[in-house]
Coordinates of C-alpha atoms in Angstrom, one line a residue:
M1 CA 25.4 -65.4 25.5
T2 CA 21.4 -66.2 25.9
S3 CA 19.6 -69.8 25.2
F4 CA 16.6 -69.7 23.8
E5 CA 13.7 -72.3 23.1
S6 CA 12.6 -71.2 19.6
D7 CA 12.3 -68.3 17.6
S8 CA 9.3 -67.2 19.1
D9 CA 11.0 -66.9 22.5
I10 CA 13.8 -64.2 21.3
G11 CA 10.4 -62.8 19.7
L12 CA 9.6 -61.8 23.6
Q13 CA 12.0 -59.9 23.6
G14 CA 11.4 -57.5 21.0
D15 CA 12.6 -53.7 21.2
F16 CA 9.4 -52.0 22.4
N17 CA 11.6 -48.7 23.1
L18 CA 11.3 -48.8 27.1
L19 CA 13.9 -46.6 27.2
S20 CA 13.5 -44.7 24.7
P21 CA 10.2 -42.9 25.5
V22 CA 9.6 -40.5 22.9
S23 CA 9.3 -43.5 20.3
A24 CA 7.9 -45.6 21.9
S25 CA 4.8 -44.8 20.3
P26 CA 2.6 -47.9 17.8
L27 CA 2.7 -45.1 14.8
V28 CA 6.2 -45.5 15.2
A29 CA 6.8 -49.3 15.9
A30 CA 3.8 -49.6 12.4
L31 CA 5.9 -47.3 10.5
T32 CA 9.8 -47.8 11.6
G33 CA 9.4 -50.7 13.5
D34 CA 12.3 -54.5 12.6
R35 CA 8.2 -55.6 11.3
A36 CA 8.1 -52.5 8.6
V37 CA 11.8 -52.7 7.1
L38 CA 10.6 -56.7 7.0
A39 CA 7.5 -55.3 4.4
A40 CA 9.2 -52.4 2.5
I41 CA 12.8 -55.1 1.6
L42 CA 9.5 -58.0 0.9
R43 CA 8.1 -54.6 -1.5
V44 CA 11.0 -54.3 -2.9
E45 CA 11.2 -57.7 -4.2
A46 CA 7.9 -57.8 -5.6
A47 CA 7.8 -54.0 -7.3
W48 CA 11.8 -56.0 -9.3
A49 CA 9.6 -58.9 -10.1
A50 CA 6.5 -57.0 -11.5
V51 CA 9.8 -54.5 -13.2
L52 CA 11.2 -58.0 -14.7
E53 CA 7.9 -59.6 -15.9
E54 CA 6.0 -56.7 -17.6
A55 CA 9.6 -56.3 -19.3
G56 CA 9.1 -59.7 -20.7
L57 CA 12.3 -61.1 -18.0
A58 CA 10.1 -63.0 -16.2
P59 CA 7.3 -66.0 -17.2
A60 CA 4.0 -64.8 -16.9
G61 CA 1.9 -65.1 -14.0
S62 CA 5.7 -64.7 -11.7
A63 CA 4.6 -60.8 -10.3
A64 CA 1.4 -62.0 -8.7
V65 CA 3.3 -65.5 -7.0
V66 CA 6.0 -63.1 -5.2
A67 CA 3.4 -60.2 -4.7
A68 CA 1.7 -63.1 -2.7
A69 CA 5.0 -64.1 -1.2
A70 CA 6.0 -60.4 -0.3
E71 CA 2.9 -60.8 2.6
V72 CA 4.8 -59.5 5.8
H73 CA 3.1 -62.4 8.4
R74 CA 4.5 -65.3 6.4
Y75 CA 7.7 -64.6 8.1
D76 CA 9.9 -64.8 11.3
V77 CA 10.9 -61.9 11.8
A78 CA 13.1 -62.9 14.6
G79 CA 14.3 -66.0 13.7
I80 CA 15.1 -63.8 10.3
A81 CA 17.1 -60.8 12.5
V82 CA 18.9 -64.0 13.9
R83 CA 20.4 -65.5 11.1
A84 CA 21.7 -62.5 9.0
Q85 CA 23.9 -62.5 11.2
G86 CA 25.4 -65.0 8.9
G87 CA 25.9 -63.1 6.2
A88 CA 25.1 -59.1 7.8
N89 CA 22.6 -57.9 6.4
P90 CA 18.6 -59.3 7.0
V91 CA 18.1 -59.7 2.6
I92 CA 20.4 -62.9 1.9
P93 CA 18.7 -64.4 4.6
L94 CA 15.4 -63.1 3.9
L95 CA 15.7 -64.2 0.5
A96 CA 16.1 -68.1 1.4
D97 CA 12.2 -67.6 3.0
L98 CA 10.8 -65.6 0.1
R99 CA 11.9 -68.3 -2.9
E100 CA 10.5 -71.0 -0.7
Q101 CA 7.2 -69.5 -0.4
V102 CA 7.4 -68.2 -3.6
R103 CA 7.7 -72.2 -4.8
A104 CA 5.2 -72.7 -2.4
L105 CA 2.2 -71.0 -4.3
D106 CA 3.7 -71.1 -8.1
T107 CA 0.6 -73.7 -8.5
G108 CA 0.9 -72.7 -11.7
G109 CA 3.7 -74.9 -12.7
T110 CA 7.0 -74.0 -14.6
G111 CA 6.1 -71.2 -16.1
A112 CA 7.2 -70.6 -19.8
A113 CA 10.4 -69.6 -19.1
G114 CA 10.8 -73.7 -17.2
V115 CA 12.0 -72.2 -13.5
G116 CA 9.0 -70.8 -12.7
A117 CA 7.5 -67.6 -10.3
V118 CA 10.8 -67.2 -8.7
Q119 CA 13.5 -66.1 -11.4
A120 CA 11.7 -63.9 -10.9
V121 CA 13.3 -63.3 -7.4
H122 CA 15.6 -60.9 -6.8
T123 CA 17.7 -61.1 -10.1
S124 CA 20.2 -58.9 -11.2
L125 CA 19.9 -57.4 -8.0
T126 CA 22.7 -57.7 -4.9
S127 CA 21.9 -57.0 -1.4
Q128 CA 22.9 -53.0 -1.3
D129 CA 20.6 -52.5 -3.8
V130 CA 17.3 -54.3 -1.7
L131 CA 18.0 -53.1 1.8
D132 CA 18.7 -49.4 0.4
S133 CA 15.7 -49.2 -1.3
A134 CA 14.1 -50.5 1.6
L135 CA 15.5 -48.0 4.1
M136 CA 15.0 -44.9 1.1
L137 CA 11.0 -46.4 1.1
L138 CA 10.6 -47.1 5.3
A139 CA 12.2 -43.6 5.3
R140 CA 9.3 -42.1 2.9
G141 CA 6.6 -43.3 4.8
A142 CA 7.8 -42.2 7.8
V143 CA 8.9 -39.0 6.5
R144 CA 5.4 -38.2 5.3
E145 CA 3.7 -38.9 8.5
L146 CA 6.4 -37.1 9.6
L147 CA 5.5 -33.9 7.8
A148 CA 1.8 -34.3 9.0
E149 CA 2.3 -33.6 12.3
L150 CA 5.0 -30.5 11.4
R151 CA 2.3 -28.7 9.5
A152 CA -0.6 -28.9 13.1
T153 CA 2.5 -28.0 14.9
T154 CA 3.1 -24.7 12.2
A155 CA -0.2 -23.9 12.9
A156 CA -1.1 -24.5 16.2
L157 CA 2.5 -21.5 16.4
A158 CA 1.6 -19.5 13.7
A159 CA -1.8 -19.1 16.2
L160 CA -0.4 -18.0 18.5
A161 CA 2.3 -15.7 16.8
E162 CA -0.5 -13.8 15.4
Q163 CA -2.3 -13.8 18.9
H164 CA 0.0 -12.5 20.7
A165 CA 1.9 -9.9 18.6
Q166 CA 1.4 -7.3 20.6
T167 CA 2.2 -9.1 24.8
L168 CA 5.0 -8.1 26.4
C169 CA 7.7 -10.4 27.5
V170 CA 11.5 -10.4 28.3
G171 CA 13.8 -10.5 25.8
R172 CA 17.2 -12.4 27.3
S173 CA 20.8 -12.8 25.9
L174 CA 22.8 -15.1 28.0
T175 CA 20.2 -15.4 30.6
Q176 CA 20.1 -11.7 31.4
H177 CA 17.3 -9.6 30.8
S178 CA 17.9 -8.3 27.4
L179 CA 14.6 -5.8 25.3
P180 CA 11.4 -5.6 25.1
F181 CA 10.0 -8.5 23.7
S182 CA 6.5 -10.1 22.0
F183 CA 5.3 -13.9 22.8
G184 CA 3.8 -13.5 18.9
L185 CA 8.0 -12.9 17.8
K186 CA 8.8 -16.1 19.9
A187 CA 6.1 -18.4 18.7
A188 CA 6.8 -16.1 15.5
Q189 CA 11.2 -18.0 15.7
W190 CA 9.7 -21.3 17.0
F191 CA 7.3 -21.1 13.5
S192 CA 10.7 -19.9 11.5
G193 CA 12.7 -23.2 12.7
L194 CA 10.4 -25.5 12.5
A195 CA 9.2 -24.4 8.2
A196 CA 12.5 -23.5 7.5
A197 CA 13.0 -27.3 8.3
A198 CA 10.1 -29.0 6.9
R199 CA 10.5 -27.6 4.3
R200 CA 13.8 -28.7 3.6
L201 CA 12.8 -32.2 4.3
E202 CA 10.0 -31.9 2.7
A203 CA 12.0 -31.2 -0.7
L204 CA 14.9 -34.1 -0.5
E205 CA 14.3 -36.4 -3.3
L206 CA 14.7 -40.3 -1.6
P207 CA 16.7 -42.3 -4.8
V208 CA 15.9 -46.2 -5.4
Q209 CA 19.5 -48.0 -5.6
S210 CA 20.0 -50.7 -8.2
G211 CA 23.7 -51.4 -9.2
G212 CA 24.5 -55.0 -8.9
A213 CA 26.8 -56.5 -7.0
A214 CA 29.7 -53.9 -7.7
G215 CA 27.6 -51.5 -9.2
T216 CA 28.5 -51.2 -13.1
L217 CA 24.7 -53.1 -14.1
A218 CA 26.6 -56.3 -15.1
A219 CA 24.3 -58.1 -14.5
G220 CA 21.9 -56.0 -15.4
T221 CA 22.7 -56.3 -19.1
V222 CA 23.2 -60.2 -18.9
L223 CA 19.6 -60.6 -18.2
T224 CA 18.7 -57.9 -20.5
A225 CA 20.0 -58.9 -23.5
G226 CA 18.7 -58.8 -26.9
S227 CA 15.6 -56.4 -25.6
R228 CA 14.8 -53.8 -25.9
L229 CA 15.4 -52.2 -22.5
S230 CA 18.2 -51.0 -20.8
P231 CA 19.0 -52.5 -16.7
F232 CA 19.3 -48.1 -17.0
D233 CA 15.1 -48.7 -17.7
L234 CA 14.4 -51.2 -15.3
S235 CA 15.8 -48.9 -13.1
D236 CA 13.5 -46.7 -13.6
R237 CA 10.4 -48.6 -13.7
L238 CA 11.5 -49.8 -9.8
A239 CA 11.3 -46.3 -9.3
A240 CA 8.6 -45.3 -10.7
E241 CA 6.5 -49.1 -9.0
L242 CA 8.2 -47.8 -5.4
G243 CA 7.0 -45.0 -5.3
L244 CA 11.1 -43.0 -5.2
A245 CA 12.9 -41.0 -7.3
P246 CA 15.3 -42.9 -10.3
V247 CA 18.1 -41.8 -10.6
P248 CA 21.3 -41.7 -13.7
A249 CA 23.6 -44.1 -12.1
P250 CA 23.7 -46.8 -8.9
W251 CA 25.0 -45.1 -5.7
H252 CA 26.1 -47.8 -3.4
T253 CA 29.9 -45.6 -2.4
N254 CA 27.6 -42.1 -2.6
R255 CA 25.8 -40.8 -0.1
L256 CA 25.1 -38.2 -0.1
A257 CA 21.1 -39.1 -0.5
V258 CA 21.2 -41.2 3.6
T259 CA 23.5 -38.1 5.1
A260 CA 21.9 -34.9 3.1
L261 CA 18.2 -37.3 4.9
G262 CA 19.6 -37.2 7.6
D263 CA 20.7 -33.5 8.6
A264 CA 17.1 -32.8 7.3
L265 CA 15.7 -35.1 10.7
A266 CA 18.6 -33.3 12.2
A267 CA 17.7 -29.9 11.5
V268 CA 13.3 -31.3 12.4
T269 CA 14.4 -31.9 16.2
D270 CA 16.5 -29.3 16.3
A271 CA 13.5 -26.6 15.4
A272 CA 12.3 -29.2 17.6
G273 CA 14.3 -28.6 20.3
K274 CA 14.7 -25.2 20.8
I275 CA 10.7 -25.2 21.2
A276 CA 11.6 -27.9 24.0
S277 CA 14.8 -26.0 25.7
D278 CA 12.5 -22.2 25.3
V279 CA 9.1 -24.1 27.2
L280 CA 11.3 -26.2 29.8
F281 CA 13.5 -22.7 31.4
L282 CA 10.1 -20.6 31.1
S283 CA 8.0 -22.9 33.0
R284 CA 10.1 -23.4 36.2
P285 CA 7.8 -22.4 38.7
E286 CA 10.4 -19.2 39.2
V287 CA 10.0 -18.2 35.5
A288 CA 6.0 -19.2 35.8
E289 CA 5.1 -17.5 31.8
L290 CA 4.3 -21.2 30.2
A291 CA 2.9 -24.4 32.2
E292 CA 2.0 -27.0 29.1
P293 CA -0.7 -29.0 28.6
R294 CA -1.9 -31.4 30.8
A295 CA -3.5 -34.7 31.2
A296 CA -4.1 -37.5 33.4
G297 CA -1.3 -39.2 34.4
R298 CA 0.9 -36.8 32.5
G299 CA 3.7 -35.5 34.7
V300 CA 4.0 -37.6 38.0
S301 CA 6.4 -37.4 40.3
S302 CA 6.9 -41.2 41.5
A303 CA 8.2 -39.6 44.1
M304 CA 6.1 -35.9 44.9
P305 CA 2.1 -35.3 44.9
Q306 CA 2.6 -32.1 44.0
K307 CA 5.0 -32.1 40.9
Q308 CA 3.4 -31.0 37.1
N309 CA 7.0 -32.6 35.1
P310 CA 6.8 -30.8 31.7
V311 CA 7.6 -34.1 30.2
L312 CA 6.4 -33.0 26.9
S313 CA 8.8 -30.8 26.2
V314 CA 11.7 -33.3 28.3
L315 CA 11.2 -35.9 25.9
V316 CA 11.5 -34.3 23.0
R317 CA 14.8 -32.3 24.5
S318 CA 15.9 -35.4 24.8
A319 CA 15.5 -36.5 20.6
A320 CA 17.2 -32.8 19.6
L321 CA 20.2 -34.2 22.2
Q322 CA 20.6 -36.9 20.3
S323 CA 19.6 -36.6 16.8
P324 CA 23.0 -34.6 16.5
N325 CA 25.3 -38.0 16.7
L326 CA 22.9 -39.9 14.6
A327 CA 24.2 -37.4 12.3
A328 CA 27.7 -37.2 12.4
Q329 CA 27.5 -40.8 12.4
L330 CA 25.3 -41.1 8.7
H331 CA 28.6 -39.3 7.5
L332 CA 31.4 -40.8 9.3
A333 CA 29.9 -44.2 7.4
A334 CA 30.0 -42.3 4.5
A335 CA 33.5 -40.9 4.7
N336 CA 34.3 -44.9 4.9
F337 CA 32.4 -46.4 2.2
N338 CA 35.5 -48.0 0.6
D339 CA 36.1 -50.0 -2.5
E340 CA 32.9 -50.8 -4.4
R341 CA 31.0 -51.4 -1.7
P342 CA 32.1 -51.3 2.2
D343 CA 32.5 -53.1 4.8
G344 CA 31.2 -52.2 8.4
A345 CA 30.4 -48.3 6.9
W346 CA 26.9 -49.2 5.0
H347 CA 26.3 -51.5 8.3
S348 CA 26.7 -48.5 10.2
E349 CA 24.6 -46.6 8.8
W350 CA 20.7 -48.4 9.7
P351 CA 20.7 -48.5 12.9
A352 CA 21.7 -45.0 12.9
L353 CA 19.4 -43.7 9.7
R354 CA 16.4 -45.5 11.9
Q355 CA 17.4 -44.2 15.9
L356 CA 16.4 -41.0 13.4
L357 CA 14.0 -41.5 12.3
R358 CA 12.1 -42.5 15.5
L359 CA 13.5 -40.1 17.2
A360 CA 12.2 -37.5 14.6
L361 CA 8.9 -38.5 14.4
G362 CA 8.9 -39.4 18.8
A363 CA 9.5 -35.4 19.3
A364 CA 7.5 -34.5 16.7
G365 CA 4.2 -36.1 17.8
Q366 CA 4.6 -34.8 21.0
L367 CA 5.6 -31.2 19.5
R368 CA 2.3 -30.6 18.1
E369 CA 0.6 -31.9 21.5
L370 CA 2.4 -29.0 23.2
A371 CA 2.4 -26.2 20.9
G372 CA -1.2 -27.2 20.8
G373 CA -2.1 -27.0 24.3
L374 CA 0.0 -24.6 25.8
Q375 CA -0.7 -22.2 28.2
L376 CA 0.5 -18.4 28.2
F377 CA 0.4 -16.5 31.3
P378 CA 0.6 -12.6 30.1
D379 CA 0.3 -11.3 33.7
A380 CA 3.7 -13.5 34.5
M381 CA 5.3 -12.3 31.8
R382 CA 4.7 -8.4 32.6
R383 CA 5.7 -9.2 36.0
N384 CA 9.0 -10.1 34.7
L385 CA 9.7 -8.1 32.1
D386 CA 9.2 -5.1 34.7
L387 CA 12.1 -7.9 37.2
S388 CA 14.3 -5.5 34.8
G389 CA 12.5 -2.2 35.5
P390 CA 13.2 0.8 33.5
L391 CA 16.8 -0.1 33.0
L392 CA 15.8 -2.2 30.7
L393 CA 15.2 1.0 27.8
S394 CA 18.8 2.1 28.8
E395 CA 19.4 1.2 24.9
A396 CA 16.0 3.4 23.8
V397 CA 17.4 6.9 26.5
T398 CA 20.6 6.3 24.9
A399 CA 19.0 6.5 21.6
A400 CA 16.9 9.4 21.9
V401 CA 18.3 11.5 24.4
A402 CA 22.7 11.2 23.9
P403 CA 22.3 13.4 20.6
L404 CA 20.3 16.1 22.8
L405 CA 23.7 16.0 25.7
G406 CA 26.7 16.8 23.0
T407 CA 29.6 16.9 25.5
D408 CA 29.9 17.9 28.2
N409 CA 32.8 20.3 30.0
S410 CA 34.9 17.0 30.9
G411 CA 35.0 16.0 27.3
R412 CA 32.8 13.7 28.1
T413 CA 30.1 12.9 25.4
G414 CA 25.9 12.3 25.8
Q415 CA 26.9 8.6 25.9
Q416 CA 29.1 8.6 28.1
R417 CA 27.7 10.9 30.2
L418 CA 24.4 7.6 30.2
Q419 CA 26.7 4.6 30.6
A420 CA 27.1 6.3 33.6
V421 CA 24.1 6.7 35.0
V422 CA 23.6 3.1 34.0
D423 CA 27.1 2.3 35.7
Q424 CA 25.7 4.4 38.8
T425 CA 22.9 2.9 38.9
L426 CA 24.0 -1.1 38.8
Q427 CA 25.0 -0.5 42.0
A428 CA 22.8 0.1 44.2
P429 CA 20.7 -2.8 45.0
A430 CA 17.8 -4.5 43.0
A431 CA 15.2 -2.8 44.6
E432 CA 15.8 0.5 44.4
Q433 CA 17.3 0.6 40.7
A434 CA 14.2 1.5 39.0
A435 CA 14.2 4.6 41.2
A436 CA 17.8 4.8 40.9
Y437 CA 17.8 5.5 37.3
R438 CA 15.0 8.0 37.3
R439 CA 16.4 9.9 39.5
L440 CA 20.5 9.8 37.9
L441 CA 18.8 10.1 34.6
R442 CA 16.4 13.4 35.4
A443 CA 19.5 14.8 37.2
A444 CA 21.6 14.2 34.0
V445 CA 19.0 14.9 31.6
P446 CA 17.5 18.6 32.1
A447 CA 13.1 18.6 32.2
E448 CA 13.9 21.3 29.0
L449 CA 15.8 18.5 26.4
L450 CA 13.7 15.1 27.9
P451 CA 10.0 16.4 29.2
D452 CA 8.2 14.3 32.0
A453 CA 6.1 13.1 29.0
R454 CA 8.7 12.5 26.5
L455 CA 10.4 10.2 29.3
E456 CA 7.8 8.3 30.2
E457 CA 7.5 6.9 26.7
L458 CA 11.0 5.9 26.3
L459 CA 10.5 3.6 29.8
D460 CA 7.2 2.0 28.0
P461 CA 8.5 -1.2 26.9
A462 CA 5.9 -1.3 23.9
N463 CA 6.9 1.9 22.7
Y464 CA 10.3 -0.1 22.0
L465 CA 9.1 -3.1 19.8
G466 CA 11.5 -1.5 16.8
Q467 CA 9.5 -4.0 14.0
A468 CA 8.9 -6.9 16.2
A469 CA 5.1 -7.4 14.3
E470 CA 6.6 -7.2 10.5
I471 CA 9.4 -10.1 11.8
S472 CA 6.9 -11.4 12.6
R473 CA 4.2 -11.2 9.8
R474 CA 7.3 -11.9 7.3
I475 CA 8.2 -15.2 8.6
L476 CA 4.0 -16.8 8.7
A477 CA 4.0 -14.7 5.1
A478 CA 7.3 -16.3 4.1
Y479 CA 5.9 -20.3 5.2
P480 CA 2.6 -20.1 3.0
E481 CA 2.6 -23.4 3.3
Y482 CA 2.7 -24.0 6.7
A483 CA 0.8 -21.8 7.7
P484 CA -2.6 -22.3 5.5
G485 CA -5.4 -20.1 5.5
R486 CA -4.0 -17.3 6.6
D487 CA -3.4 -14.1 6.0
A488 CA 0.1 -12.7 8.1
G489 CA -0.8 -8.8 7.8
A490 CA -4.7 -8.7 8.5
A491 CA -5.6 -8.9 13.0
S492 CA -6.2 -11.9 14.6
P493 CA -10.1 -11.9 16.4
P494 CA -9.6 -11.5 20.9
T495 CA -8.4 -14.2 22.2
L496 CA -8.9 -14.8 26.2
D497 CA -5.6 -15.6 28.0
L498 CA -5.4 -17.2 31.7
N499 CA -5.7 -13.9 33.5
G500 CA -9.1 -13.2 32.3
A501 CA -8.0 -10.3 30.4
S502 CA -9.3 -10.3 26.0
R503 CA -6.8 -9.3 24.4
G504 CA -6.7 -8.3 20.3

């Protein structure tokens, strides 16, 4: 193992997410980095001191002393991380340093109880109480910022859905062209996945933890003996002090709060990954329906000057590919929380949960920029739509024409006869299939049954969008808090697409 001269040397080896560029940002570091974790632990200890003093269970003035001592800049984060190996969690070495700081700052003397403000530090708590509460506190700040990013993204997607309700593109199923589609509906479905995930995340309650050494509140019972308050009252007050949810009982080994949070974060990256995957495909040069917003120095190649890589989508997708295993790790840990305090399962939660927070935050920031500046090329969408020619409308033709044909002399139904037209068409070279389909269709269906004008209507992709516009409207209406100020039923103002045409 490498040796270091001092703790400050260790600090120089800090984790800056060099190998996780999706989450390498000052914001993510500020909300989820080691210093943020330490600050959250200190915040819990300071809040507990305030609860005890207010309850008359700690000397007057203790809370102020502990709060001053709990300023994170006073502590060597790197040194505490190394010393945490001695007790298998960072709370233990931090407590030693916190008590030392409290004693140094407690210039008021020993206080009414004769032991000073240090009496208010960690009394009746256990390390898991503090760290579980701290991680919920950390998550609360990260989730608040994450939801702000998601709202900005869903607003941009809602605008795309409205503006491009009639922008034709091709739908794809199992990699093949399927039916005419609208880009507005594609954007609305992106919106739907992200808004549903955001709503799920926003509905979570992040609970406080307070159970004592074995989850029985035994020390708290001793502490509150003779008081008008119970240990449950102290727990509720700690929750209020921290802005966390109160709980009816300790949850040391019942980890639904953690797995629910992990699942909600993974749902966000799932929805973001779907968008990124679509953009990555649709921005390929041979497809060229979309392009990411440009920025100086972004998307460059180290070897090929002409390349413009879709790096926003690449980074978002990288987060989406990592998150499911991290959420699964939380479930694996939850299923192995043995006894009343576990031996390793709890410890395996911490990095998985924090990395989920980091990935979701990082991906949300990249996605916001992607959605807000996404470039659309409707002419390319129409070009790709036309590649399949009239065959793309064979479902529409069959639905409208098969009932008119009846059964022929060989016993074939109208649907079977029209399927034969499609099968014969597919035997022709791709460049000739459009003409072949029209010719074979006209030969199979007399003009008196299917006039030319009606045939052209059936072969116009704009006439076979089904309820695409109404589906989009209903999606936006289902999540009004994520598309604020929008009337999903109102007509959209004209916008200028990148082909120079004004679209309504």
